[in-house]
Amino acid sequence: PENEVAFDVIMSKIDAEMKSWHWYDRLLFETYIKDDRSMRGLSKDTKISLTSIFTTIKNCKKRIKENVGEDFLDYMNKDYELIK
């Protein structure tokens, strides 16, 4: 179906965006998202300051929103033909 194809396109764009990041940003964001860990937990386990983790995650989310946000809104509005 169209929605699955559109979803795959969006996920590919997110993956491509993340691959363009510095390794530290990518690793921290992937750990935060995939392991479903809190920022405080990451800070405690890695000895990275909570402020640094917060800032990095915030900037990563912002970059994804800037580069993929419009396609995501099209997906949510079921405008699959607009996702390229």
mmCIF file with all atom_site columns, C-alpha atoms in Angstrom:
data_model
loop_
_atom_site.group_PDB
_atom_site.id
_atom_site.type_symbol
_atom_site.label_atom_id
_atom_site.label_alt_id
_atom_site.label_comp_id
_atom_site.label_asym_id
_atom_site.label_entity_id
_atom_site.label_seq_id
_atom_site.pdbx_PDB_ins_code
_atom_site.Cartn_x
_atom_site.Cartn_y
_atom_site.Cartn_z
_atom_site.occupancy
_atom_site.B_iso_or_equiv
_atom_site.pdbx_formal_charge
_atom_site.auth_seq_id
_atom_site.auth_comp_id
_atom_site.auth_asym_id
_atom_site.auth_atom_id
_atom_site.pdbx_PDB_model_num
ATOM 1  C CA . PRO A 1 1  ? 0.000  0.000  0.000  1.00 0.00 ? 1  PRO A CA 1
ATOM 2  C CA . GLU A 1 2  ? 0.936  3.627  -0.452 1.00 0.00 ? 2  GLU A CA 1
ATOM 3  C CA . ASN A 1 3  ? 1.305  4.288  3.261  1.00 0.00 ? 3  ASN A CA 1
ATOM 4  C CA . GLU A 1 4  ? 3.941  1.569  3.678  1.00 0.00 ? 4  GLU A CA 1
ATOM 5  C CA . VAL A 1 5  ? 5.956  2.893  0.743  1.00 0.00 ? 5  VAL A CA 1
ATOM 6  C CA . ALA A 1 6  ? 5.706  6.442  2.109  1.00 0.00 ? 6  ALA A CA 1
ATOM 7  C CA . PHE A 1 7  ? 6.760  5.255  5.568  1.00 0.00 ? 7  PHE A CA 1
ATOM 8  C CA . ASP A 1 8  ? 9.786  3.468  4.093  1.00 0.00 ? 8  ASP A CA 1
ATOM 9  C CA . VAL A 1 9  ? 10.776 6.641  2.223  1.00 0.00 ? 9  VAL A CA 1
ATOM 10 C CA . ILE A 1 10 ? 10.564 8.690  5.424  1.00 0.00 ? 10 ILE A CA 1
ATOM 11 C CA . MET A 1 11 ? 12.599 6.155  7.383  1.00 0.00 ? 11 MET A CA 1
ATOM 12 C CA . SER A 1 12 ? 15.227 6.106  4.614  1.00 0.00 ? 12 SER A CA 1
ATOM 13 C CA . LYS A 1 13 ? 15.456 9.900  4.769  1.00 0.00 ? 13 LYS A CA 1
ATOM 14 C CA . ILE A 1 14 ? 15.869 9.816  8.548  1.00 0.00 ? 14 ILE A CA 1
ATOM 15 C CA . ASP A 1 15 ? 18.557 7.157  8.218  1.00 0.00 ? 15 ASP A CA 1
ATOM 16 C CA . ALA A 1 16 ? 20.387 9.165  5.548  1.00 0.00 ? 16 ALA A CA 1
ATOM 17 C CA . GLU A 1 17 ? 20.179 12.289 7.715  1.00 0.00 ? 17 GLU A CA 1
ATOM 18 C CA . MET A 1 18 ? 21.603 10.454 10.708 1.00 0.00 ? 18 MET A CA 1
ATOM 19 C CA . LYS A 1 19 ? 24.461 9.036  8.625  1.00 0.00 ? 19 LYS A CA 1
ATOM 20 C CA . SER A 1 20 ? 25.548 12.577 7.794  1.00 0.00 ? 20 SER A CA 1
ATOM 21 C CA . TRP A 1 21 ? 26.046 13.436 11.474 1.00 0.00 ? 21 TRP A CA 1
ATOM 22 C CA . HIS A 1 22 ? 29.192 13.295 13.557 1.00 0.00 ? 22 HIS A CA 1
ATOM 23 C CA . TRP A 1 23 ? 29.659 9.806  15.020 1.00 0.00 ? 23 TRP A CA 1
ATOM 24 C CA . TYR A 1 24 ? 29.127 11.073 18.592 1.00 0.00 ? 24 TYR A CA 1
ATOM 25 C CA . ASP A 1 25 ? 25.760 12.648 17.773 1.00 0.00 ? 25 ASP A CA 1
ATOM 26 C CA . ARG A 1 26 ? 24.596 9.587  15.836 1.00 0.00 ? 26 ARG A CA 1
ATOM 27 C CA . LEU A 1 27 ? 25.670 7.087  18.507 1.00 0.00 ? 27 LEU A CA 1
ATOM 28 C CA . LEU A 1 28 ? 24.132 9.060  21.349 1.00 0.00 ? 28 LEU A CA 1
ATOM 29 C CA . PHE A 1 29 ? 20.840 9.601  19.501 1.00 0.00 ? 29 PHE A CA 1
ATOM 30 C CA . GLU A 1 30 ? 20.596 5.952  18.413 1.00 0.00 ? 30 GLU A CA 1
ATOM 31 C CA . THR A 1 31 ? 21.263 4.785  21.958 1.00 0.00 ? 31 THR A CA 1
ATOM 32 C CA . TYR A 1 32 ? 18.655 7.182  23.321 1.00 0.00 ? 32 TYR A CA 1
ATOM 33 C CA . ILE A 1 33 ? 16.013 6.104  20.786 1.00 0.00 ? 33 ILE A CA 1
ATOM 34 C CA . LYS A 1 34 ? 16.644 2.388  20.278 1.00 0.00 ? 34 LYS A CA 1
ATOM 35 C CA . ASP A 1 35 ? 17.425 1.446  23.872 1.00 0.00 ? 35 ASP A CA 1
ATOM 36 C CA . ASP A 1 36 ? 14.570 3.623  25.159 1.00 0.00 ? 36 ASP A CA 1
ATOM 37 C CA . ARG A 1 37 ? 16.833 5.064  27.843 1.00 0.00 ? 37 ARG A CA 1
ATOM 38 C CA . SER A 1 38 ? 16.354 8.292  29.713 1.00 0.00 ? 38 SER A CA 1
ATOM 39 C CA . MET A 1 39 ? 18.820 11.141 29.395 1.00 0.00 ? 39 MET A CA 1
ATOM 40 C CA . ARG A 1 40 ? 19.593 10.870 33.093 1.00 0.00 ? 40 ARG A CA 1
ATOM 41 C CA . GLY A 1 41 ? 20.265 7.151  32.729 1.00 0.00 ? 41 GLY A CA 1
ATOM 42 C CA . LEU A 1 42 ? 22.575 7.770  29.789 1.00 0.00 ? 42 LEU A CA 1
ATOM 43 C CA . SER A 1 43 ? 24.373 10.449 31.758 1.00 0.00 ? 43 SER A CA 1
ATOM 44 C CA . LYS A 1 44 ? 24.875 8.149  34.712 1.00 0.00 ? 44 LYS A CA 1
ATOM 45 C CA . ASP A 1 45 ? 26.052 5.196  32.603 1.00 0.00 ? 45 ASP A CA 1
ATOM 46 C CA . THR A 1 46 ? 28.350 7.146  30.272 1.00 0.00 ? 46 THR A CA 1
ATOM 47 C CA . LYS A 1 47 ? 29.623 9.879  32.596 1.00 0.00 ? 47 LYS A CA 1
ATOM 48 C CA . ILE A 1 48 ? 28.615 12.446 29.953 1.00 0.00 ? 48 ILE A CA 1
ATOM 49 C CA . SER A 1 49 ? 27.006 15.501 31.477 1.00 0.00 ? 49 SER A CA 1
ATOM 50 C CA . LEU A 1 50 ? 23.225 15.664 31.369 1.00 0.00 ? 50 LEU A CA 1
ATOM 51 C CA . THR A 1 51 ? 23.474 19.108 29.776 1.00 0.00 ? 51 THR A CA 1
ATOM 52 C CA . SER A 1 52 ? 25.620 17.765 26.941 1.00 0.00 ? 52 SER A CA 1
ATOM 53 C CA . ILE A 1 53 ? 23.258 14.841 26.328 1.00 0.00 ? 53 ILE A CA 1
ATOM 54 C CA . PHE A 1 54 ? 20.198 17.099 26.419 1.00 0.00 ? 54 PHE A CA 1
ATOM 55 C CA . THR A 1 55 ? 21.731 19.574 23.971 1.00 0.00 ? 55 THR A CA 1
ATOM 56 C CA . THR A 1 56 ? 22.869 16.842 21.584 1.00 0.00 ? 56 THR A CA 1
ATOM 57 C CA . ILE A 1 57 ? 19.487 15.066 21.566 1.00 0.00 ? 57 ILE A CA 1
ATOM 58 C CA . LYS A 1 58 ? 17.648 18.371 21.150 1.00 0.00 ? 58 LYS A CA 1
ATOM 59 C CA . ASN A 1 59 ? 19.832 19.331 18.172 1.00 0.00 ? 59 ASN A CA 1
ATOM 60 C CA . CYS A 1 60 ? 19.428 15.883 16.598 1.00 0.00 ? 60 CYS A CA 1
ATOM 61 C CA . LYS A 1 61 ? 15.641 16.099 16.833 1.00 0.00 ? 61 LYS A CA 1
ATOM 62 C CA . LYS A 1 62 ? 15.759 19.591 15.358 1.00 0.00 ? 62 LYS A CA 1
ATOM 63 C CA . ARG A 1 63 ? 17.838 18.413 12.373 1.00 0.00 ? 63 ARG A CA 1
ATOM 64 C CA . ILE A 1 64 ? 15.429 15.548 11.696 1.00 0.00 ? 64 ILE A CA 1
ATOM 65 C CA . LYS A 1 65 ? 12.448 17.877 11.959 1.00 0.00 ? 65 LYS A CA 1
ATOM 66 C CA . GLU A 1 66 ? 14.045 20.391 9.567  1.00 0.00 ? 66 GLU A CA 1
ATOM 67 C CA . ASN A 1 67 ? 14.948 17.775 6.964  1.00 0.00 ? 67 ASN A CA 1
ATOM 68 C CA . VAL A 1 68 ? 12.109 15.255 7.219  1.00 0.00 ? 68 VAL A CA 1
ATOM 69 C CA . GLY A 1 69 ? 9.358  17.127 9.063  1.00 0.00 ? 69 GLY A CA 1
ATOM 70 C CA . GLU A 1 70 ? 7.402  18.200 6.004  1.00 0.00 ? 70 GLU A CA 1
ATOM 71 C CA . ASP A 1 71 ? 7.303  14.646 4.650  1.00 0.00 ? 71 ASP A CA 1
ATOM 72 C CA . PHE A 1 72 ? 6.192  13.393 8.053  1.00 0.00 ? 72 PHE A CA 1
ATOM 73 C CA . LEU A 1 73 ? 3.329  15.901 8.107  1.00 0.00 ? 73 LEU A CA 1
ATOM 74 C CA . ASP A 1 74 ? 2.334  14.767 4.616  1.00 0.00 ? 74 ASP A CA 1
ATOM 75 C CA . TYR A 1 75 ? 2.356  11.179 5.890  1.00 0.00 ? 75 TYR A CA 1
ATOM 76 C CA . MET A 1 76 ? 0.182  12.060 8.891  1.00 0.00 ? 76 MET A CA 1
ATOM 77 C CA . ASN A 1 77 ? -2.262 13.922 6.593  1.00 0.00 ? 77 ASN A CA 1
ATOM 78 C CA . LYS A 1 78 ? -2.312 10.908 4.235  1.00 0.00 ? 78 LYS A CA 1
ATOM 79 C CA . ASP A 1 79 ? -0.873 12.947 1.382  1.00 0.00 ? 79 ASP A CA 1
ATOM 80 C CA . TYR A 1 80 ? 1.364  10.085 0.318  1.00 0.00 ? 80 TYR A CA 1
ATOM 81 C CA . GLU A 1 81 ? 1.797  11.386 -3.234 1.00 0.00 ? 81 GLU A CA 1
ATOM 82 C CA . LEU A 1 82 ? 3.660  14.442 -1.863 1.00 0.00 ? 82 LEU A CA 1
ATOM 83 C CA . ILE A 1 83 ? 6.360  12.309 -0.224 1.00 0.00 ? 83 ILE A CA 1
ATOM 84 C CA . LYS A 1 84 ? 9.312  11.948 -2.535 1.00 0.00 ? 84 LYS A CA 1
#
